[in-house]
Tab-separated table of C-alpha atoms in Angstrom:
chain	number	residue	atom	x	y	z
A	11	UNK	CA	-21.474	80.460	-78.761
A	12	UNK	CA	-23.393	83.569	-78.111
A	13	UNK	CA	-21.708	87.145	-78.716
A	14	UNK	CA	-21.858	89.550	-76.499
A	15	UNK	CA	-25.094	90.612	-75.950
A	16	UNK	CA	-26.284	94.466	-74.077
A	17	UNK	CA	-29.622	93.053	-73.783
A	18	UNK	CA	-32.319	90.072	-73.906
A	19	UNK	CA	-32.517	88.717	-77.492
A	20	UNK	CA	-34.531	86.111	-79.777
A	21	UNK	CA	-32.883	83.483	-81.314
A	22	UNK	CA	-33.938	81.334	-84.192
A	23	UNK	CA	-33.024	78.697	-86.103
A	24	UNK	CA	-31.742	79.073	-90.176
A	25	UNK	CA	-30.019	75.940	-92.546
A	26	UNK	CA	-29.955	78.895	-95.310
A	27	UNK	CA	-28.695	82.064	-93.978
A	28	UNK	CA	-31.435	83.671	-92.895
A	29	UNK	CA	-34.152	82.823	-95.604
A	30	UNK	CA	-36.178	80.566	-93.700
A	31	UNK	CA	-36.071	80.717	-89.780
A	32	UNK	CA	-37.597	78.840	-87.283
A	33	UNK	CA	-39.444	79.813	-84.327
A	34	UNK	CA	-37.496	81.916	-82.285
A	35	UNK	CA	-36.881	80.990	-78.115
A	36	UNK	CA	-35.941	84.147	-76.173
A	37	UNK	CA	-32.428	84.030	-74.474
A	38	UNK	CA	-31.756	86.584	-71.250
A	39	UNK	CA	-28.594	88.093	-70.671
A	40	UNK	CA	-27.882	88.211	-66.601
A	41	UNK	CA	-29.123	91.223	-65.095
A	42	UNK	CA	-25.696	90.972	-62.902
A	43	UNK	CA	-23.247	88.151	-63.111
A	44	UNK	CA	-23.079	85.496	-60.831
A	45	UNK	CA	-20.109	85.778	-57.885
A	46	UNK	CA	-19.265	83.069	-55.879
A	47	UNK	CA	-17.102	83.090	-52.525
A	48	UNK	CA	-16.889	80.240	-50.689
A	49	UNK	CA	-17.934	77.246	-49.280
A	50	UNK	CA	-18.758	75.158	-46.463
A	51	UNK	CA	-18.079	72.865	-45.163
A	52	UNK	CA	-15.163	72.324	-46.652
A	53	UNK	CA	-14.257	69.012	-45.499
A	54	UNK	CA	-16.722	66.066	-46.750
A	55	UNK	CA	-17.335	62.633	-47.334
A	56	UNK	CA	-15.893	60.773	-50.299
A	57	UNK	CA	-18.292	58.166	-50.383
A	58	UNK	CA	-21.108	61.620	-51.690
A	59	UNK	CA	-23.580	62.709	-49.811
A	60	UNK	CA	-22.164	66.011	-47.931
A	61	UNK	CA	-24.334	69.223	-48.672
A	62	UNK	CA	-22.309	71.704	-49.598
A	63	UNK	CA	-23.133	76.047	-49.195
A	64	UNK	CA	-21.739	77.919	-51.160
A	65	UNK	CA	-22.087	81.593	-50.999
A	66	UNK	CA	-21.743	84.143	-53.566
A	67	UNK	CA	-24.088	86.987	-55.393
A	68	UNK	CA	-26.184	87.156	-57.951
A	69	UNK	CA	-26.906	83.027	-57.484
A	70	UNK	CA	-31.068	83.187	-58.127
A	71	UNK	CA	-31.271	81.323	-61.237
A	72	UNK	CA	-33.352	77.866	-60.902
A	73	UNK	CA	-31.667	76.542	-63.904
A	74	UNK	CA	-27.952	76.528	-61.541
A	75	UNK	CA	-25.578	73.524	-61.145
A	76	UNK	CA	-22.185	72.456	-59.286
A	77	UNK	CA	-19.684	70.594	-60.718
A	78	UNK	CA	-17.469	68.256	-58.425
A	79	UNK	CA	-13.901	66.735	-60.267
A	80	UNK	CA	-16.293	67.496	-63.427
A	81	UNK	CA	-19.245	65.202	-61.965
A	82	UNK	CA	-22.428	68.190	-62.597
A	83	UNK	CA	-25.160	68.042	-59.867
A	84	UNK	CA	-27.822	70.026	-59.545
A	85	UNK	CA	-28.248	73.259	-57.540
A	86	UNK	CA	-30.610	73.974	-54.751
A	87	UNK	CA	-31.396	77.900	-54.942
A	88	UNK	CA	-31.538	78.761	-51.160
A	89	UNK	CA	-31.272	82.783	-51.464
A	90	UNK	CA	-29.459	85.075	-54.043
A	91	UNK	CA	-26.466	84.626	-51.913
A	92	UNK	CA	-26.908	80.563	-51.753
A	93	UNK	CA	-27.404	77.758	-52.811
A	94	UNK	CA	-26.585	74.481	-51.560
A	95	UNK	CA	-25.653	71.124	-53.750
A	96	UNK	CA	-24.833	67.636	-52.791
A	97	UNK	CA	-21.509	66.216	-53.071
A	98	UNK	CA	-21.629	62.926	-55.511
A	99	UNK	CA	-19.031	60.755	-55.028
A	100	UNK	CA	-15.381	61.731	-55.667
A	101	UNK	CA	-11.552	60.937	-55.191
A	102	UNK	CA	-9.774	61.329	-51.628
A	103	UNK	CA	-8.136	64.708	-51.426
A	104	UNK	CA	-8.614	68.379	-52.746
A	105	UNK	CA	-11.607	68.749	-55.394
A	106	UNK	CA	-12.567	71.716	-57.169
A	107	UNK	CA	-15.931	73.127	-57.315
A	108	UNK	CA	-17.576	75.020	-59.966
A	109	UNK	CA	-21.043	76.974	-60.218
A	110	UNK	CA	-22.998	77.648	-63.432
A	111	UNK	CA	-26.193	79.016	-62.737
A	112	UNK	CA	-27.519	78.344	-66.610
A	113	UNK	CA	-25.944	74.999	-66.074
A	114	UNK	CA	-23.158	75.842	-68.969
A	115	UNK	CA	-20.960	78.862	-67.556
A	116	UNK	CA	-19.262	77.740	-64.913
A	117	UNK	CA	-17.237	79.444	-62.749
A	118	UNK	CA	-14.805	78.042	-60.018
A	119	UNK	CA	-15.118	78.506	-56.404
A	120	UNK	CA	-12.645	80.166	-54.421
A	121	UNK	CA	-12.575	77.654	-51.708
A	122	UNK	CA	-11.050	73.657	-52.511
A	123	UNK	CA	-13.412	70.787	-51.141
A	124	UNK	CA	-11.125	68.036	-49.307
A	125	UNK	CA	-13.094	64.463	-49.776
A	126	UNK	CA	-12.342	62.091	-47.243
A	127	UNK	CA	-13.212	59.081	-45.189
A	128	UNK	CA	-16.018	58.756	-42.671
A	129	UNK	CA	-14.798	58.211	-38.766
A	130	UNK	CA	-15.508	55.137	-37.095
A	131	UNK	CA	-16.245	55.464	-33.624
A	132	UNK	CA	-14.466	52.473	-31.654
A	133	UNK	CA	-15.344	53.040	-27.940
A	134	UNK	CA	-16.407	55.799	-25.861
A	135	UNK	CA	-15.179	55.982	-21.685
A	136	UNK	CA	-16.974	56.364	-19.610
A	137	UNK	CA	-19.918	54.650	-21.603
A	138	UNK	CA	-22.308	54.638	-18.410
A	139	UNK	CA	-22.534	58.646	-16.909
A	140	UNK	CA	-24.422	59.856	-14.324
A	141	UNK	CA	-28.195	61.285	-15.448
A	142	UNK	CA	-28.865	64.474	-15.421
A	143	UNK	CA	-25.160	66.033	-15.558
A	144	UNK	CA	-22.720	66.775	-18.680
A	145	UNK	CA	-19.694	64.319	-18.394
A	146	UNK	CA	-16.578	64.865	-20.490
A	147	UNK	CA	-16.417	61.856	-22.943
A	148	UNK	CA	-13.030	60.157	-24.360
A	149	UNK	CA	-14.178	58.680	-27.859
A	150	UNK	CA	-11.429	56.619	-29.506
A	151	UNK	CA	-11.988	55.229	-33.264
A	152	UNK	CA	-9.934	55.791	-36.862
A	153	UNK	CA	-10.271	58.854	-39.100
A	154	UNK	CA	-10.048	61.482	-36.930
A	155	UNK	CA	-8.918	65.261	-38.168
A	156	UNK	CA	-8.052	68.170	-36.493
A	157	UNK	CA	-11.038	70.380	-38.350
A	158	UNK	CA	-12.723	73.472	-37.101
A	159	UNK	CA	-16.319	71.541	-37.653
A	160	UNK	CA	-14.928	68.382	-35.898
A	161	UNK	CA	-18.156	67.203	-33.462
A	162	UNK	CA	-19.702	64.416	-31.558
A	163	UNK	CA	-23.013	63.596	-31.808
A	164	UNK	CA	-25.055	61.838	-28.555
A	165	UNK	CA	-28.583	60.648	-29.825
A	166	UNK	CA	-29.586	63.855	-32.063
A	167	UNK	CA	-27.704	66.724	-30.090
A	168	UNK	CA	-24.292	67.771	-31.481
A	169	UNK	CA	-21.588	69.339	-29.902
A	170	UNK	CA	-17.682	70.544	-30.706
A	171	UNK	CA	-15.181	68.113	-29.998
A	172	UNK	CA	-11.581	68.635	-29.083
A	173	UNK	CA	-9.354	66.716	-30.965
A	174	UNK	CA	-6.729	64.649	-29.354
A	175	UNK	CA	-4.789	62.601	-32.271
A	176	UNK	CA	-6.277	61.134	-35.261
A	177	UNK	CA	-7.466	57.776	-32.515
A	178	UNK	CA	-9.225	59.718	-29.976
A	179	UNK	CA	-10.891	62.960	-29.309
A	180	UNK	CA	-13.405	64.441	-26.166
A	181	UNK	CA	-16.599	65.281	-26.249
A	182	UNK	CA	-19.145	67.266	-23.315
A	183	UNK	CA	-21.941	64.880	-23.287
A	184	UNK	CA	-25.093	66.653	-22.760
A	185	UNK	CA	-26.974	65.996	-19.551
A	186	UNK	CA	-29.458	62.818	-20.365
A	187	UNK	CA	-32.295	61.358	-18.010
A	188	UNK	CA	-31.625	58.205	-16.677
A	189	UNK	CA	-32.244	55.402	-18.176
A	190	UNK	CA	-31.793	55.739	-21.175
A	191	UNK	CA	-28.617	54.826	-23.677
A	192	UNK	CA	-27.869	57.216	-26.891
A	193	UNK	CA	-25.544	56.395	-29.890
A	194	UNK	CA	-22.633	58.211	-30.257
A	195	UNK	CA	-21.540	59.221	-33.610
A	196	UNK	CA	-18.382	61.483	-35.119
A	197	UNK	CA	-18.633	63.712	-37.532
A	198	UNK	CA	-15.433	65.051	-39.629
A	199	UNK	CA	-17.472	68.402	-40.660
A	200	UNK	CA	-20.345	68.312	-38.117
A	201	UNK	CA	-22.488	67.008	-40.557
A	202	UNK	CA	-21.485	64.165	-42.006
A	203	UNK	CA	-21.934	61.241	-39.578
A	204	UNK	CA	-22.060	57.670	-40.627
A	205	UNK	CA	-24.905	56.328	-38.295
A	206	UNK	CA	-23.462	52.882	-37.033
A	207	UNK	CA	-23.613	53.240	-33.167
A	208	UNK	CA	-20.553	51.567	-32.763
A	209	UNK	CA	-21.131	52.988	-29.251
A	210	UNK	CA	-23.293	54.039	-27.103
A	211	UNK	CA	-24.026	56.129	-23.935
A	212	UNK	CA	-26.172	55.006	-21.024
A	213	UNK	CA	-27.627	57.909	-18.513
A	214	UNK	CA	-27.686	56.018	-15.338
A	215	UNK	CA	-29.683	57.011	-11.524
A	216	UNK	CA	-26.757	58.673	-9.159
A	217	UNK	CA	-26.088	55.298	-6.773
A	218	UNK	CA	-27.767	57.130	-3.899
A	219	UNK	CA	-25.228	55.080	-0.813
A	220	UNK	CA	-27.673	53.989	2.375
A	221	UNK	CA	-25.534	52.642	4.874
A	222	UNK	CA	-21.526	52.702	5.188
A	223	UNK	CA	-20.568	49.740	6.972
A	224	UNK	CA	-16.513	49.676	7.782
A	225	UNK	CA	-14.156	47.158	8.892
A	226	UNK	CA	-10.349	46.325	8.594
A	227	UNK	CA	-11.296	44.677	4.956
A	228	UNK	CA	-12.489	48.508	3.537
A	229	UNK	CA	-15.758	49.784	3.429
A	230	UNK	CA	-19.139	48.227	2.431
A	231	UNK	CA	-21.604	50.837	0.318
A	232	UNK	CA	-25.038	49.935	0.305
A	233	UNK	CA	-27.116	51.837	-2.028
A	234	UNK	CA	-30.208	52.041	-4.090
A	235	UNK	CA	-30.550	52.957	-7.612
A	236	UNK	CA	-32.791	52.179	-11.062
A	237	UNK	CA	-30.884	49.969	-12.895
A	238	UNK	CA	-27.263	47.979	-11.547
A	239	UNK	CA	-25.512	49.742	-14.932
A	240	UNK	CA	-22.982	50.697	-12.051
A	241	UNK	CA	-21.270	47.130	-12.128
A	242	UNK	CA	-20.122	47.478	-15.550
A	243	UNK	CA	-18.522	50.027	-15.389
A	244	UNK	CA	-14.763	49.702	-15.812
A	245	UNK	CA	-13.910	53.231	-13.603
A	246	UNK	CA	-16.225	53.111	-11.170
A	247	UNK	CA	-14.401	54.803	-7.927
A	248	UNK	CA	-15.312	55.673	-4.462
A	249	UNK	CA	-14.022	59.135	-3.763
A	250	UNK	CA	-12.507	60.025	-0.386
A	251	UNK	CA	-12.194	63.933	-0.434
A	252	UNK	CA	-9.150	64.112	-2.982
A	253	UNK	CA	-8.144	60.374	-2.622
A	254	UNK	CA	-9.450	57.979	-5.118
A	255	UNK	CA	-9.882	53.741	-4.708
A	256	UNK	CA	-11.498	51.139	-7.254
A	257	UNK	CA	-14.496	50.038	-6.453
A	258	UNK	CA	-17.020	47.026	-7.038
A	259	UNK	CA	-20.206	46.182	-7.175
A	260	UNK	CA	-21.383	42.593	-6.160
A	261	UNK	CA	-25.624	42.297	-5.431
A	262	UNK	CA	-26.283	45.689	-5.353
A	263	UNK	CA	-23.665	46.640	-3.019
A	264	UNK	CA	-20.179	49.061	-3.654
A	265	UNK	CA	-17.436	47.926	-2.191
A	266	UNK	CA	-14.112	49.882	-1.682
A	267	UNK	CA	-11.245	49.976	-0.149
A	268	UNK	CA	-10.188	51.928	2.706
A	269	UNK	CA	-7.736	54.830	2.123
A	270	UNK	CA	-4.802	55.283	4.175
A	271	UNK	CA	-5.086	58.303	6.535
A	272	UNK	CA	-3.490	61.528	4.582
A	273	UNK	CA	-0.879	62.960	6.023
A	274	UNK	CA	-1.959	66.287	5.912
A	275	UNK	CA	-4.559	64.880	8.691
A	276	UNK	CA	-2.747	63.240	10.601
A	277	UNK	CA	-3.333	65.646	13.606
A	278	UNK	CA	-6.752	65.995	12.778
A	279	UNK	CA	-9.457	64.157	15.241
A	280	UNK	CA	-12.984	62.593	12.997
A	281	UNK	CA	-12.333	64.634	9.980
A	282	UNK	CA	-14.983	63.698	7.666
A	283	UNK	CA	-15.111	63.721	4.038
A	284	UNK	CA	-17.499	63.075	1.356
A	285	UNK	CA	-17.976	59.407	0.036
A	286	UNK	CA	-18.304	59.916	-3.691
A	287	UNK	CA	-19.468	56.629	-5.720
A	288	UNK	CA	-18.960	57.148	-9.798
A	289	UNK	CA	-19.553	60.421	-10.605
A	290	UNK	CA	-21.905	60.993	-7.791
A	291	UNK	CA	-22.078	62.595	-4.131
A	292	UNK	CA	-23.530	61.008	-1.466
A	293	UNK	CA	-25.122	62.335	1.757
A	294	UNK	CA	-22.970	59.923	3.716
A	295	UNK	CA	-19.652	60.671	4.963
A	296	UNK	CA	-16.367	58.617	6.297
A	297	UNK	CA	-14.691	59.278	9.671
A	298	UNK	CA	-10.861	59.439	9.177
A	299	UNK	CA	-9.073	59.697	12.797
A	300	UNK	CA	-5.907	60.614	13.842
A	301	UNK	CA	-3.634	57.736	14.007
A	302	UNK	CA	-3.533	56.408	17.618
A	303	UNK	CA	0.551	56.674	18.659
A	304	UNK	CA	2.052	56.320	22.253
A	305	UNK	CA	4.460	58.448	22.851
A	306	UNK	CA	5.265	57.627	26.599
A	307	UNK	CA	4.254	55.448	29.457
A	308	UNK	CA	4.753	55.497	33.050
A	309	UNK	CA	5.830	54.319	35.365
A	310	UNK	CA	6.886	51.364	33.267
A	311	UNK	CA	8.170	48.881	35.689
A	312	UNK	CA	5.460	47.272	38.495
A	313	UNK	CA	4.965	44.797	41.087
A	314	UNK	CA	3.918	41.446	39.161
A	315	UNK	CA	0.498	41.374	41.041
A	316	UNK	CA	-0.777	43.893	38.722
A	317	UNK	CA	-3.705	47.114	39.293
A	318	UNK	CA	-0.651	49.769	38.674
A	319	UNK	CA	-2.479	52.689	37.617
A	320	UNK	CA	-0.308	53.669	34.259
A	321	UNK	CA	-0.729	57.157	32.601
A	322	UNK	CA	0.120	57.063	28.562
A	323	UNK	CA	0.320	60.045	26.239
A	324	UNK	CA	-0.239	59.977	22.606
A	325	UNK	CA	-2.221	60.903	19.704
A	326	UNK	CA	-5.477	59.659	19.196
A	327	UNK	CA	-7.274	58.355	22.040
A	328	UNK	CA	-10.635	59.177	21.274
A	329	UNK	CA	-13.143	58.785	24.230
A	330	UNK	CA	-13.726	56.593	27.281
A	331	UNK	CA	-16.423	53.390	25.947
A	332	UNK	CA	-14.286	52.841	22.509
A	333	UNK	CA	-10.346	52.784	23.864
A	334	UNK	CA	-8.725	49.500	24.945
A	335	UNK	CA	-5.259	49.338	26.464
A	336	UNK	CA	-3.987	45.893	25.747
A	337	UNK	CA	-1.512	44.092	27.662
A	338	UNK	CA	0.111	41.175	25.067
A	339	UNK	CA	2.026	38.591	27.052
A	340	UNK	CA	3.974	35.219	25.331
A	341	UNK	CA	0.748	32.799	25.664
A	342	UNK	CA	-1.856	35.265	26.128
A	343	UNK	CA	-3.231	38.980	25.427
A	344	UNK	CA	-5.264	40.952	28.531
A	345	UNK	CA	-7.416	43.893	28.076
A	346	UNK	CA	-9.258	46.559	30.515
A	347	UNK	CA	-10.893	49.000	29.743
A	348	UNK	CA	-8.751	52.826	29.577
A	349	UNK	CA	-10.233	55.805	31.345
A	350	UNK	CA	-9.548	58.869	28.630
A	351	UNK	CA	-8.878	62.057	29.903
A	352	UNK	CA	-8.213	63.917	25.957
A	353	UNK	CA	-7.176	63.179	23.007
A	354	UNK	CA	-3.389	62.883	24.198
A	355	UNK	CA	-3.796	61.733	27.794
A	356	UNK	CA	-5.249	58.387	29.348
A	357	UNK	CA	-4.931	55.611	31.919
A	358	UNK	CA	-5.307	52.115	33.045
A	359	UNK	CA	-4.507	49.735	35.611
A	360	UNK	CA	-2.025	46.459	34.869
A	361	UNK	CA	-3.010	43.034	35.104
A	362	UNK	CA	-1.274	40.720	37.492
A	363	UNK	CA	1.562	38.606	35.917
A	364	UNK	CA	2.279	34.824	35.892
A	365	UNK	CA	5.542	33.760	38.015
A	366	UNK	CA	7.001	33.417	34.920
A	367	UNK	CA	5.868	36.527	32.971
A	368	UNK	CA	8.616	39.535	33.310
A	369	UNK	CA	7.260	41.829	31.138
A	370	UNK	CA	4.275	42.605	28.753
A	371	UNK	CA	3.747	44.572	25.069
A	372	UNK	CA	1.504	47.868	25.967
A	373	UNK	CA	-0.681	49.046	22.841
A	374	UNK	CA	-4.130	51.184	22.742
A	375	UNK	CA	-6.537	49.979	20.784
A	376	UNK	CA	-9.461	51.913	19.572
A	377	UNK	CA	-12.262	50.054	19.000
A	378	UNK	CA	-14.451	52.594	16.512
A	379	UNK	CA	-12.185	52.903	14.041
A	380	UNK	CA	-10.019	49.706	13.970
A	381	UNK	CA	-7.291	51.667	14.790
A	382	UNK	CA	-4.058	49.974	17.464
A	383	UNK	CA	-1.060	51.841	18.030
A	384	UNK	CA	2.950	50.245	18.132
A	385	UNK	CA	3.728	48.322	21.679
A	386	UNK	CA	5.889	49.686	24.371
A	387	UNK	CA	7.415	47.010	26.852
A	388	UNK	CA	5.881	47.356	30.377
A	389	UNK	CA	8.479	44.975	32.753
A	390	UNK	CA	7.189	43.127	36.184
A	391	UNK	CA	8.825	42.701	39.136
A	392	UNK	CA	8.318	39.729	41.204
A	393	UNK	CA	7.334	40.157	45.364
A	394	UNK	CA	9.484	41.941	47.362
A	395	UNK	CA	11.519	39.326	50.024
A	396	UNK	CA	13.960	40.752	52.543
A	397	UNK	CA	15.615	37.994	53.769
A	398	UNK	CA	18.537	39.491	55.712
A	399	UNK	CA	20.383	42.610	57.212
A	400	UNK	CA	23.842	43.207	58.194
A	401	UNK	CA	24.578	45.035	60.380
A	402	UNK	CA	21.279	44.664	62.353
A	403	UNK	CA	21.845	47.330	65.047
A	404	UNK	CA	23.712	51.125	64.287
A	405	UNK	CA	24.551	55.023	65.718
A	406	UNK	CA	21.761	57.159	66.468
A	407	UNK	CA	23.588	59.428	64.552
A	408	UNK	CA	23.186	57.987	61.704
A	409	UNK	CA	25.857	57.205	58.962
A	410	UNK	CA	25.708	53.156	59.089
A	411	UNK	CA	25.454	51.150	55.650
A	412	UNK	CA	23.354	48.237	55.882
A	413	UNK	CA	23.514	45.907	53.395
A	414	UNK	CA	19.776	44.271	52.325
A	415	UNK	CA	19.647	40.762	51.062
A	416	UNK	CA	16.365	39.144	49.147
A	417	UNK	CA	15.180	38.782	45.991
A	418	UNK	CA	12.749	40.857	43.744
A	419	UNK	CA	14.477	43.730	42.927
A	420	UNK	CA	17.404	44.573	40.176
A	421	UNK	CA	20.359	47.246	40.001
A	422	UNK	CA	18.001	49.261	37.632
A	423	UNK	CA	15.244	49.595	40.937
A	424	UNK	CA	17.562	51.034	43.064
């Protein structure tokens, strides 16, 4: 054990007091003594491996050394004010660090280093992205903590996660080109990560939609993109402004459902909206109309031989070529063509009715956008007949009541 020393000093070897000596070795005394405070990071793997900074003063010595749970390692001399060493492996928990930078003196760190288990990464949604955007990531595994250094990695570019609960956290992943698939790895202290590729990401081409076929089924998406990724992909959604439906793809072609009309547009003639597919925008849009109502017909009583020219009102009537009226019967359904005036406002002429036939169901139809309104009863009357007259003669003055007999008319026609 040396005494204290001012200054550098020789020291030799004696068995007899002094007499004989041996060569002597020179032994420094630090121009300053060593500091140390902190480290980072200060979360790391139990299993070894995690290179540790710590910071101080006075650290340039190449003979320096840490000491993990009394395990001694040997010191990297980075600057005065660093060095770095690598953990070895130690117990789960808090371990103290020490520094010695003559490998003998050594002198605890401020800071504790917590040793624990590496992450594993489980699944990531969505695993398939759209190329050439960033894309918030869900990545659900075991081992997660709530650290300051928490990250993800995607291929070999790191970035901060947000941690959710110690099964899942999110991650920004980075805009990719397409086609292409990355691992995705966690890291506790943004350095460690294990390296499995439990999961992976795949950049995809945007589903660029060609046609929009529609019918009373949904809609049909054609499109045309590098790879078919799209059908495995377990959220894949067509996007109708703010309203959302599952889609699927079968041979290259999306297929969603229709939404119902919103109600905020139900007044609104043809509003279109974007058709979104994934996490894309296409340059196609869908036609929502305004729901096609009656709200009045007249007259709504004719002679059963038909070509009564019948005015409706209503919402949704589009324009003359697309709308229907339809004329439903017991056996049978009619249709001629309507003549459409606006949106609110059309007409058409009755068909002629069987001798049995008293009435008939009313509805517009709108061929364009596979859109029908509710019915409203139309009635028939048969022929006039005027079979008698009593009395048959009267005052020129007027004032007689002659009573008509036939058939053809009701109470309600007169």
């Amino acid at each position: 054990v040396t005494p204290a020393l001012e200054d550098h000093v020789e020291v030799a070897l004696s068995l007899n007091g002094g007499t004989d000596k041996s060569a002597s070795l020179p032994f420094r005394v630090y121009d300053d003594e060593p500091v140390l405070l902190g480290l980072s990071p200060v979360l790391g793997s139990l299993r070894g491996g995690t290179v540790v900074h710590i910071a101080g003063a006075h650290l340039n010595h190449d003979t320096a050394a840490c000491r993990f749970a009394g395990l001694v390692v040997e010191a990297s001399l980075v600057t005065a004010s660093q060095i770095t060493c690598v953990s070895p492996p130690v117990p789960e928990g808090d371990i103290t660090v020490e520094v010695a930078v003559n490998k003998v003196d050594f002198l605890r760190v401020p800071t504790k280093f917590h040793a624990a288990a590496l992450p594993t990464v489980l699944s990531i949604s969505p695993s398939i992205v759209v190329a050439g955007a960033a894309r918030r990531i869900i990545v659900t595994g075991r081992g997660f903590m709530n650290s300051p250094e928490l990250s993800c990695r995607f291929g070999d570019v790191s970035v901060q996660a947000e941690f959710v609960d110690e099964r899942s956290i999110a991650c920004v992943a980075p805009a990719g080109p397409p086609r292409t698939k990355v691992c995705v790895d966690v890291a506790l202290n943004g350095e460690d990560y294990p390296g499995e590729c439990r999961a992976s990401l795949s950049y995809a081409s945007p589903p660029k939609a060609l046609d929009v076929n529609a019918s009373l089924e949904g809609l049909t998406v054609a499109y045309d993109t590098d790879e078919d990724v799209w059908a495995a992909t377990p959220d894949l959604t067509c996007q109708f402004g703010n309203v959302s439906r599952p889609a699927s793809v079968v041979d290259g072609v999306v297929r969603c459902p229709t939404p119902r009309l919103p109600a905020a547009l139900a007044s609104m003639n043809m509003t279109s909206v974007n058709l979104g597919v994934g996490s894309s925008d296409t340059d196609l849009s869908y036609s929502f109309a305004a729901p096609v109502t009656v709200a009045s017909l007249a007259p709504l009583r004719g002679p059963a031989s038909g070509n009564t020219l019948i005015s409706v009102e209503g919402t949704g009537f589009g324009h003359n070529g697309t709308t229907r009226c339809r004329f439903r019967f017991a056996d049978r359904i009619e249709e001629s063509p309507a003549t459409v005036f606006t949106e609110e406002l059309l007409s058409c002429e009755t068909p002629p009715a069987n001798a049995s036939e008293t009435y008939t169901v009313v509805t517009i139809r709108r061929i364009d956008v596979d859109g029908q309104s509710d019915g409203v009863v139309y009635s028939y009357r048969q022929p006039l007949l005027l079979e008698a007259m009593d009395p048959l003669s009267g005052s020129d003055t007027g004032g007689t009541e002659v009573t008509l007999t036939g058939i053809g008319w009701s109470r309600r026609d007169v």
